[in-house]
Amino acid sequence: MNLDLGAEDRRFRDDVRAFLDRALTPDLRQVGQRATSVFTDKRHSLAWQRILHAQGWAAPAWPVEHGGAGWNEVRRYIFAAECAAAGAPNLAPMGLKMVGPVLMRFGTEQQKALLLPRILSGEDYWCQGYSEPGSGSDLASLQMKAVADGDDYVLNGSKIWTTHAQWATHMFCLVRTRAEGKPQAGITFLLLDMKTPGIRVEPIITLAGEHEVNQVFFDDVRVPLSGRVGAENDGWTVAKYLLEFERGGGAAAGLKVSLSRLAEIAALEAQDGARLIDDPLFRRRLSEAQVMVQAVEMGEHRVLSALSTGGNPGPVSSMLKIQGTEAMQRLDEIGVEAAGHYAAVHQLAAREPGSNLMVVGPEYALVLMARYLNNRAASIYGGSNEIQRDIIGRLVLGL
């Protein structure tokens, strides 16, 4: 596996760096620095998406014929790494990285022509209706019903942990259209407008005090049959394809940035005149985290190498899901430890980008606790790490 970039890729990397230097305003950099989860508030992520869209870079993995950049795996990896290093805010993944690729693979020509340009421009903002109360990692047990009635499905039930449903214009969701037989064989993939009568969004406030997730209730909601993607009762096939994108790699660049910031914090923090970075026990924890991050990076390079030669990463994606989320959580723990009492100060309003409120404690401590609390979910969403270990046990170890 050759990790050295060729001359053309080095030139591409330099072009990306020059663009980020020009395009990333101080406000957008602050948004990236103060982000407390993988999701950025809609107004900030769309502001950055519009800039990237004007450059033709909003969808690195989309083919050119659908308005994407059409980059290969190496260039997509370079772009993600440079964005993380520059502190760019994350784009909302639900449209660009999830339902967009699904439509390209399974959507009708009419669906693709209507929806893909609106996803790319940010005109449509999507949320994901998968999990339900009692049906999270065991997604096949979902119970929200969709009954065919003329030209519509009639939906009743609820979805939970629905990120950014309060801002979404549309939802892609899984519904149960058949109760008999194997649970996976009775699920259908639907697209719907969030303004449809009968939809109610109730906020769920996280431990960090933020409104990121919701519970969404459906009371006799009528969704046109034309909103179905794929065949009726074949939604599980579509859902599995989408999860490949939700569980995708690319975490190492952001982890390396977090690791570097922790080293800087430890060099500033001091107790009884001694710097935290000089404490042998703390230095050991930081070094162990560095090994975890390097392992994630090497795993991502393995996947990159396989994809660039036409291969399939297979269960390595499950390994990366485990390693990436657990490394992130380890870094969060170290960050809270480094900031000490200041990490526990609840400063929700001061965390808002552009806030002029005085921060209690050092600026770098402002979001550490919120990140720690929000990222506890990282080892659960996208298929819990326990499920990923089961996949590795079956496909790799033959258990």
CSV table of C-alpha atoms in Angstrom, one decimal:
chain,number,residue,atom,x,y,z
A,1,MET,CA,0.0,0.0,0.0
A,2,ASN,CA,1.7,3.2,-1.2
A,3,LEU,CA,0.7,6.2,1.0
A,4,ASP,CA,2.6,8.8,-1.0
A,5,LEU,CA,0.5,11.2,-3.1
A,6,GLY,CA,1.4,11.5,-6.8
A,7,ALA,CA,2.2,14.9,-8.4
A,8,GLU,CA,-1.3,15.5,-9.6
A,9,ASP,CA,-2.8,14.7,-6.2
A,10,ARG,CA,-0.3,17.0,-4.5
A,11,ARG,CA,-1.4,19.8,-6.9
A,12,PHE,CA,-5.0,19.0,-6.1
A,13,ARG,CA,-4.3,19.2,-2.4
A,14,ASP,CA,-2.6,22.6,-2.8
A,15,ASP,CA,-5.6,23.8,-4.8
A,16,VAL,CA,-8.0,22.7,-2.0
A,17,ARG,CA,-5.8,24.5,0.6
A,18,ALA,CA,-5.8,27.7,-1.4
A,19,PHE,CA,-9.6,27.6,-1.9
A,20,LEU,CA,-10.2,27.0,1.8
A,21,ASP,CA,-7.9,29.9,2.7
A,22,ARG,CA,-10.0,32.1,0.5
A,23,ALA,CA,-13.5,30.7,1.1
A,24,LEU,CA,-13.5,30.0,4.9
A,25,THR,CA,-14.5,33.2,6.6
A,26,PRO,CA,-13.7,33.7,10.3
A,27,ASP,CA,-17.3,33.1,11.1
A,28,LEU,CA,-17.4,29.8,9.3
A,29,ARG,CA,-14.2,28.7,11.0
A,30,GLN,CA,-15.7,29.6,14.4
A,31,VAL,CA,-18.7,27.4,13.5
A,32,GLY,CA,-16.4,24.5,12.8
A,33,GLN,CA,-14.4,25.1,16.0
A,34,ARG,CA,-17.5,25.3,18.2
A,35,ALA,CA,-19.4,22.4,16.7
A,36,THR,CA,-20.4,19.9,19.4
A,37,SER,CA,-21.4,17.0,17.2
A,38,VAL,CA,-21.1,15.8,13.6
A,39,PHE,CA,-24.1,17.9,12.8
A,40,THR,CA,-23.9,21.7,12.3
A,41,ASP,CA,-27.0,24.0,12.6
A,42,LYS,CA,-28.9,24.3,9.4
A,43,ARG,CA,-28.1,28.0,8.7
A,44,HIS,CA,-24.4,27.5,9.1
A,45,SER,CA,-24.1,24.2,7.2
A,46,LEU,CA,-26.2,25.7,4.3
A,47,ALA,CA,-24.0,28.8,4.2
A,48,TRP,CA,-21.0,26.6,3.7
A,49,GLN,CA,-22.8,24.3,1.2
A,50,ARG,CA,-23.7,27.3,-1.0
A,51,ILE,CA,-20.1,28.3,-1.2
A,52,LEU,CA,-19.0,24.8,-2.1
A,53,HIS,CA,-21.9,24.4,-4.6
A,54,ALA,CA,-20.8,27.6,-6.4
A,55,GLN,CA,-17.3,26.0,-6.6
A,56,GLY,CA,-18.8,22.7,-7.8
A,57,TRP,CA,-17.5,20.9,-4.7
A,58,ALA,CA,-20.6,20.4,-2.6
A,59,ALA,CA,-20.9,16.7,-3.5
A,60,PRO,CA,-17.4,15.2,-4.0
A,61,ALA,CA,-18.7,11.7,-4.5
A,62,TRP,CA,-21.5,12.5,-6.9
A,63,PRO,CA,-20.9,11.9,-10.6
A,64,VAL,CA,-20.5,15.0,-12.8
A,65,GLU,CA,-23.8,14.2,-14.7
A,66,HIS,CA,-25.7,14.9,-11.4
A,67,GLY,CA,-23.8,18.0,-10.5
A,68,GLY,CA,-21.1,16.4,-8.4
A,69,ALA,CA,-17.4,16.8,-8.4
A,70,GLY,CA,-16.9,13.3,-9.7
A,71,TRP,CA,-13.6,12.9,-7.7
A,72,ASN,CA,-12.0,9.5,-7.2
A,73,GLU,CA,-11.6,8.0,-3.7
A,74,VAL,CA,-8.1,9.6,-3.2
A,75,ARG,CA,-9.3,13.1,-4.0
A,76,ARG,CA,-12.3,12.7,-1.8
A,77,TYR,CA,-10.1,11.7,1.1
A,78,ILE,CA,-7.7,14.6,0.5
A,79,PHE,CA,-10.6,17.0,0.4
A,80,ALA,CA,-12.1,15.7,3.6
A,81,ALA,CA,-8.7,15.8,5.4
A,82,GLU,CA,-8.0,19.4,4.3
A,83,CYS,CA,-11.5,20.6,5.3
A,84,ALA,CA,-11.0,19.0,8.8
A,85,ALA,CA,-7.5,20.5,9.1
A,86,ALA,CA,-8.9,24.0,8.1
A,87,GLY,CA,-11.8,23.8,10.6
A,88,ALA,CA,-14.5,23.9,8.0
A,89,PRO,CA,-18.1,23.2,9.3
A,90,ASN,CA,-19.6,19.9,8.4
A,91,LEU,CA,-22.3,19.7,5.8
A,92,ALA,CA,-25.6,18.1,6.6
A,93,PRO,CA,-25.1,14.4,5.5
A,94,MET,CA,-28.8,13.3,5.2
A,95,GLY,CA,-29.3,14.7,1.6
A,96,LEU,CA,-25.8,14.8,0.1
A,97,LYS,CA,-24.3,11.6,1.5
A,98,MET,CA,-27.4,9.4,2.2
A,99,VAL,CA,-30.6,9.9,0.2
A,100,GLY,CA,-28.8,11.4,-2.8
A,101,PRO,CA,-26.7,8.3,-3.5
A,102,VAL,CA,-29.8,6.1,-2.8
A,103,LEU,CA,-31.8,8.0,-5.4
A,104,MET,CA,-29.0,7.6,-8.0
A,105,ARG,CA,-29.1,3.8,-7.4
A,106,PHE,CA,-32.8,3.1,-6.8
A,107,GLY,CA,-34.8,6.2,-7.7
A,108,THR,CA,-37.0,6.8,-10.8
A,109,GLU,CA,-35.9,9.2,-13.5
A,110,GLN,CA,-38.6,11.6,-12.3
A,111,GLN,CA,-37.3,11.4,-8.7
A,112,LYS,CA,-33.7,12.0,-9.7
A,113,ALA,CA,-34.6,14.9,-12.0
A,114,LEU,CA,-36.7,16.6,-9.3
A,115,LEU,CA,-34.8,16.0,-6.1
A,116,LEU,CA,-31.1,15.7,-6.8
A,117,PRO,CA,-30.6,19.3,-7.9
A,118,ARG,CA,-32.6,20.5,-4.9
A,119,ILE,CA,-30.4,18.4,-2.5
A,120,LEU,CA,-27.3,19.8,-4.1
A,121,SER,CA,-28.3,23.4,-3.8
A,122,GLY,CA,-29.6,22.9,-0.2
A,123,GLU,CA,-33.2,24.0,-1.3
A,124,ASP,CA,-34.4,20.7,0.2
A,125,TYR,CA,-33.1,19.8,3.7
A,126,TRP,CA,-33.6,16.1,4.7
A,127,CYS,CA,-33.9,14.1,7.9
A,128,GLN,CA,-33.9,10.4,8.4
A,129,GLY,CA,-36.8,8.4,9.7
A,130,TYR,CA,-35.4,5.1,10.7
A,131,SER,CA,-35.3,4.5,14.5
A,132,GLU,CA,-38.5,4.1,16.5
A,133,PRO,CA,-39.1,3.6,20.2
A,134,GLY,CA,-37.9,0.0,20.7
A,135,SER,CA,-36.4,-0.2,17.2
A,136,GLY,CA,-33.0,1.3,17.1
A,137,SER,CA,-30.1,-1.1,16.3
A,138,ASP,CA,-32.8,-3.8,15.8
A,139,LEU,CA,-34.1,-1.8,12.9
A,140,ALA,CA,-35.9,-4.7,11.3
A,141,SER,CA,-38.4,-4.6,14.2
A,142,LEU,CA,-39.8,-1.2,13.2
A,143,GLN,CA,-43.6,-0.9,13.4
A,144,MET,CA,-44.7,2.4,11.8
A,145,LYS,CA,-47.5,1.3,9.4
A,146,ALA,CA,-48.1,2.4,5.9
A,147,VAL,CA,-51.3,1.1,4.4
A,148,ALA,CA,-52.0,1.6,0.7
A,149,ASP,CA,-55.1,3.6,0.0
A,150,GLY,CA,-55.7,4.6,-3.6
A,151,ASP,CA,-52.8,6.6,-4.8
A,152,ASP,CA,-51.4,7.1,-1.3
A,153,TYR,CA,-49.9,5.3,1.7
A,154,VAL,CA,-51.5,6.2,5.0
A,155,LEU,CA,-48.9,6.4,7.8
A,156,ASN,CA,-49.4,5.9,11.5
A,157,GLY,CA,-46.7,5.6,14.2
A,158,SER,CA,-43.6,7.5,15.3
A,159,LYS,CA,-39.9,7.9,14.7
A,160,ILE,CA,-37.4,8.9,17.3
A,161,TRP,CA,-33.9,10.5,17.5
A,162,THR,CA,-34.7,12.2,14.3
A,163,THR,CA,-31.8,14.7,13.8
A,164,HIS,CA,-32.8,18.1,12.6
A,165,ALA,CA,-36.5,17.2,11.9
A,166,GLN,CA,-37.3,20.6,13.3
A,167,TRP,CA,-35.6,22.2,10.3
A,168,ALA,CA,-36.1,19.5,7.6
A,169,THR,CA,-38.3,20.1,4.6
A,170,HIS,CA,-38.3,16.4,3.7
A,171,MET,CA,-37.8,13.0,5.3
A,172,PHE,CA,-36.7,9.6,3.9
A,173,CYS,CA,-38.1,6.9,6.1
A,174,LEU,CA,-38.7,3.2,6.5
A,175,VAL,CA,-42.3,2.0,7.1
A,176,ARG,CA,-43.9,-1.4,7.5
A,177,THR,CA,-46.1,-2.4,4.6
A,178,ARG,CA,-46.4,-6.1,5.5
A,179,ALA,CA,-46.6,-7.8,8.9
A,180,GLU,CA,-46.3,-11.4,7.8
A,181,GLY,CA,-43.1,-13.3,7.2
A,182,LYS,CA,-39.6,-12.3,7.8
A,183,PRO,CA,-39.5,-8.7,9.3
A,184,GLN,CA,-37.0,-7.4,6.8
A,185,ALA,CA,-39.3,-8.5,3.9
A,186,GLY,CA,-42.1,-6.2,4.9
A,187,ILE,CA,-40.4,-2.8,4.9
A,188,THR,CA,-40.7,-0.1,2.3
A,189,PHE,CA,-38.6,3.0,1.7
A,190,LEU,CA,-40.6,6.3,1.4
A,191,LEU,CA,-39.9,10.0,0.7
A,192,LEU,CA,-42.2,12.5,2.2
A,193,ASP,CA,-42.7,16.3,2.6
A,194,MET,CA,-42.5,17.4,6.3
A,195,LYS,CA,-45.3,19.9,5.7
A,196,THR,CA,-47.8,17.0,5.1
A,197,PRO,CA,-50.8,17.3,7.4
A,198,GLY,CA,-50.7,14.9,10.4
A,199,ILE,CA,-46.9,15.2,11.0
A,200,ARG,CA,-45.9,16.5,14.5
A,201,VAL,CA,-42.4,17.2,15.6
A,202,GLU,CA,-41.6,17.1,19.3
A,203,PRO,CA,-38.1,18.2,20.5
A,204,ILE,CA,-35.8,16.0,22.6
A,205,ILE,CA,-33.3,18.2,24.4
A,206,THR,CA,-29.9,16.4,24.9
A,207,LEU,CA,-27.8,16.3,28.0
A,208,ALA,CA,-25.7,19.0,26.5
A,209,GLY,CA,-28.8,21.3,26.5
A,210,GLU,CA,-29.1,21.3,22.7
A,211,HIS,CA,-32.1,20.7,20.4
A,212,GLU,CA,-30.6,18.4,17.8
A,213,VAL,CA,-32.9,15.4,17.9
A,214,ASN,CA,-36.7,14.9,17.9
A,215,GLN,CA,-39.6,12.5,18.0
A,216,VAL,CA,-41.8,12.7,15.0
A,217,PHE,CA,-45.4,11.5,15.2
A,218,PHE,CA,-47.6,10.5,12.2
A,219,ASP,CA,-51.4,10.5,12.4
A,220,ASP,CA,-53.1,9.4,9.2
A,221,VAL,CA,-50.4,11.0,7.1
A,222,ARG,CA,-51.0,10.5,3.4
A,223,VAL,CA,-47.9,10.0,1.3
A,224,PRO,CA,-48.2,9.5,-2.5
A,225,LEU,CA,-47.2,6.1,-3.9
A,226,SER,CA,-44.8,8.1,-6.1
A,227,GLY,CA,-42.7,8.8,-3.0
A,228,ARG,CA,-41.7,5.1,-2.8
A,229,VAL,CA,-38.1,4.3,-3.6
A,230,GLY,CA,-37.7,0.8,-4.9
A,231,ALA,CA,-40.3,-1.9,-4.8
A,232,GLU,CA,-42.9,-2.2,-2.0
A,233,ASN,CA,-41.6,-4.5,0.8
A,234,ASP,CA,-38.0,-4.2,-0.6
A,235,GLY,CA,-37.0,-1.2,1.5
A,236,TRP,CA,-34.5,-3.2,3.5
A,237,THR,CA,-32.3,-3.5,0.4
A,238,VAL,CA,-32.4,0.2,-0.1
A,239,ALA,CA,-31.8,0.8,3.7
A,240,LYS,CA,-28.7,-1.4,3.7
A,241,TYR,CA,-27.3,0.4,0.7
A,242,LEU,CA,-27.8,3.8,2.5
A,243,LEU,CA,-26.1,2.5,5.7
A,244,GLU,CA,-22.9,1.9,3.7
A,245,PHE,CA,-22.7,5.7,3.3
A,246,GLU,CA,-23.8,6.4,6.9
A,247,ARG,CA,-21.0,4.2,8.2
A,248,GLY,CA,-18.4,5.5,5.8
A,249,GLY,CA,-14.8,6.3,6.9
A,250,GLY,CA,-13.0,9.6,6.8
A,251,ALA,CA,-12.9,10.2,10.6
A,252,ALA,CA,-9.1,10.2,11.0
A,253,ALA,CA,-8.5,13.7,9.8
A,254,GLY,CA,-10.9,15.2,12.3
A,255,LEU,CA,-9.5,13.0,15.1
A,256,LYS,CA,-5.9,14.2,14.3
A,257,VAL,CA,-7.1,17.8,14.6
A,258,SER,CA,-8.7,17.0,18.0
A,259,LEU,CA,-5.6,15.2,19.2
A,260,SER,CA,-3.4,18.2,18.2
A,261,ARG,CA,-5.8,20.6,20.1
A,262,LEU,CA,-5.6,18.4,23.2
A,263,ALA,CA,-1.8,18.6,23.2
A,264,GLU,CA,-2.1,22.4,23.0
A,265,ILE,CA,-4.6,22.5,25.9
A,266,ALA,CA,-2.4,20.3,28.0
A,267,ALA,CA,0.6,22.6,27.4
A,268,LEU,CA,-1.5,25.5,28.6
A,269,GLU,CA,-3.2,23.9,31.6
A,270,ALA,CA,-1.2,23.9,34.8
A,271,GLN,CA,-1.6,22.8,38.4
A,272,ASP,CA,0.7,23.9,41.2
A,273,GLY,CA,3.0,25.4,38.6
A,274,ALA,CA,3.4,22.2,36.7
A,275,ARG,CA,2.0,21.9,33.1
A,276,LEU,CA,-0.5,19.1,32.5
A,277,ILE,CA,1.5,17.9,29.5
A,278,ASP,CA,4.4,17.2,31.8
A,279,ASP,CA,2.3,14.8,33.9
A,280,PRO,CA,3.5,11.2,33.1
A,281,LEU,CA,0.0,9.7,33.5
A,282,PHE,CA,-1.7,12.3,31.3
A,283,ARG,CA,1.0,12.0,28.7
A,284,ARG,CA,0.5,8.3,28.7
A,285,ARG,CA,-3.3,8.7,28.1
A,286,LEU,CA,-2.6,11.1,25.3
A,287,SER,CA,-0.1,8.7,23.7
A,288,GLU,CA,-2.6,5.8,23.9
A,289,ALA,CA,-5.1,8.0,22.2
A,290,GLN,CA,-2.6,8.8,19.5
A,291,VAL,CA,-2.1,5.1,18.8
A,292,MET,CA,-5.9,4.7,18.4
A,293,VAL,CA,-6.1,7.6,15.9
A,294,GLN,CA,-3.1,6.2,13.9
A,295,ALA,CA,-4.9,2.8,13.8
A,296,VAL,CA,-8.0,4.5,12.4
A,297,GLU,CA,-5.9,6.3,9.8
A,298,MET,CA,-4.2,3.1,8.7
A,299,GLY,CA,-7.6,1.4,8.5
A,300,GLU,CA,-8.9,4.2,6.3
A,301,HIS,CA,-5.9,3.9,4.0
A,302,ARG,CA,-6.6,0.2,3.7
A,303,VAL,CA,-10.2,1.0,2.6
A,304,LEU,CA,-8.9,3.7,0.3
A,305,SER,CA,-6.4,1.3,-1.3
A,306,ALA,CA,-9.1,-1.3,-1.8
A,307,LEU,CA,-11.6,1.1,-3.4
A,308,SER,CA,-9.0,2.7,-5.7
A,309,THR,CA,-8.2,-0.7,-7.2
A,310,GLY,CA,-11.8,-1.7,-7.6
A,311,GLY,CA,-12.0,-3.8,-4.4
A,312,ASN,CA,-14.6,-3.8,-1.6
A,313,PRO,CA,-13.6,-2.9,1.9
A,314,GLY,CA,-16.1,-5.5,3.3
A,315,PRO,CA,-16.1,-5.8,7.1
A,316,VAL,CA,-13.3,-3.3,7.5
A,317,SER,CA,-16.0,-0.6,7.5
A,318,SER,CA,-17.4,-2.2,10.6
A,319,MET,CA,-14.0,-2.2,12.2
A,320,LEU,CA,-13.5,1.5,11.3
A,321,LYS,CA,-17.0,2.4,12.8
A,322,ILE,CA,-15.8,0.8,16.1
A,323,GLN,CA,-12.3,2.3,16.1
A,324,GLY,CA,-13.4,5.8,14.9
A,325,THR,CA,-16.2,6.3,17.4
A,326,GLU,CA,-14.3,4.9,20.4
A,327,ALA,CA,-11.2,7.0,19.6
A,328,MET,CA,-13.5,10.1,19.4
A,329,GLN,CA,-15.0,9.2,22.8
A,330,ARG,CA,-11.5,8.7,24.3
A,331,LEU,CA,-10.4,12.1,23.0
A,332,ASP,CA,-13.6,13.7,24.5
A,333,GLU,CA,-12.8,12.1,27.9
A,334,ILE,CA,-9.2,13.5,27.8
A,335,GLY,CA,-10.5,16.9,26.9
A,336,VAL,CA,-12.9,17.1,29.8
A,337,GLU,CA,-10.1,15.9,32.1
A,338,ALA,CA,-7.7,18.5,30.8
A,339,ALA,CA,-10.1,21.4,31.2
A,340,GLY,CA,-11.0,20.4,34.8
A,341,HIS,CA,-13.7,22.4,36.5
A,342,TYR,CA,-14.1,24.8,33.5
A,343,ALA,CA,-15.4,21.9,31.3
A,344,ALA,CA,-18.4,21.6,33.6
A,345,VAL,CA,-19.6,25.2,33.2
A,346,HIS,CA,-22.9,25.2,31.3
A,347,GLN,CA,-22.6,28.0,28.7
A,348,LEU,CA,-25.1,27.2,26.0
A,349,ALA,CA,-25.6,30.7,24.8
A,350,ALA,CA,-21.9,31.4,24.7
A,351,ARG,CA,-21.4,28.4,22.5
A,352,GLU,CA,-23.5,29.9,19.7
A,353,PRO,CA,-21.2,31.1,16.9
A,354,GLY,CA,-21.0,34.9,16.9
A,355,SER,CA,-22.0,35.2,20.6
A,356,ASN,CA,-20.4,38.2,22.4
A,357,LEU,CA,-21.1,36.8,25.8
A,358,MET,CA,-18.1,36.6,28.2
A,359,VAL,CA,-16.9,33.0,28.5
A,360,VAL,CA,-16.3,31.6,31.9
A,361,GLY,CA,-12.8,30.0,31.8
A,362,PRO,CA,-10.6,29.6,28.7
A,363,GLU,CA,-12.2,29.6,25.3
A,364,TYR,CA,-11.0,26.1,24.5
A,365,ALA,CA,-13.1,24.7,27.4
A,366,LEU,CA,-16.3,26.1,26.1
A,367,VAL,CA,-17.5,23.0,24.1
A,368,LEU,CA,-15.5,20.2,25.6
A,369,MET,CA,-18.3,18.9,27.9
A,370,ALA,CA,-21.0,19.3,25.2
A,371,ARG,CA,-18.9,17.2,22.8
A,372,TYR,CA,-18.3,14.6,25.4
A,373,LEU,CA,-22.1,14.3,26.1
A,374,ASN,CA,-23.2,14.4,22.4
A,375,ASN,CA,-20.6,11.9,21.2
A,376,ARG,CA,-21.7,9.2,23.7
A,377,ALA,CA,-24.2,8.5,20.9
A,378,ALA,CA,-21.5,7.9,18.3
A,379,SER,CA,-21.0,4.3,19.3
A,380,ILE,CA,-24.8,3.7,18.9
A,381,TYR,CA,-26.0,5.5,15.8
A,382,GLY,CA,-25.3,4.1,12.3
A,383,GLY,CA,-25.4,0.6,13.8
A,384,SER,CA,-24.2,0.2,17.3
A,385,ASN,CA,-20.6,-1.0,17.9
A,386,GLU,CA,-22.0,-4.2,19.4
A,387,ILE,CA,-23.7,-4.9,16.1
A,388,GLN,CA,-20.5,-4.1,14.2
A,389,ARG,CA,-18.6,-6.6,16.4
A,390,ASP,CA,-21.2,-9.2,15.6
A,391,ILE,CA,-20.6,-8.5,11.9
A,392,ILE,CA,-16.9,-8.9,12.3
A,393,GLY,CA,-17.4,-12.1,14.3
A,394,ARG,CA,-19.5,-13.7,11.6
A,395,LEU,CA,-17.8,-12.5,8.5
A,396,VAL,CA,-14.1,-12.5,9.6
A,397,LEU,CA,-13.9,-14.9,12.5
A,398,GLY,CA,-16.6,-17.3,11.3
A,399,LEU,CA,-18.3,-17.4,14.7
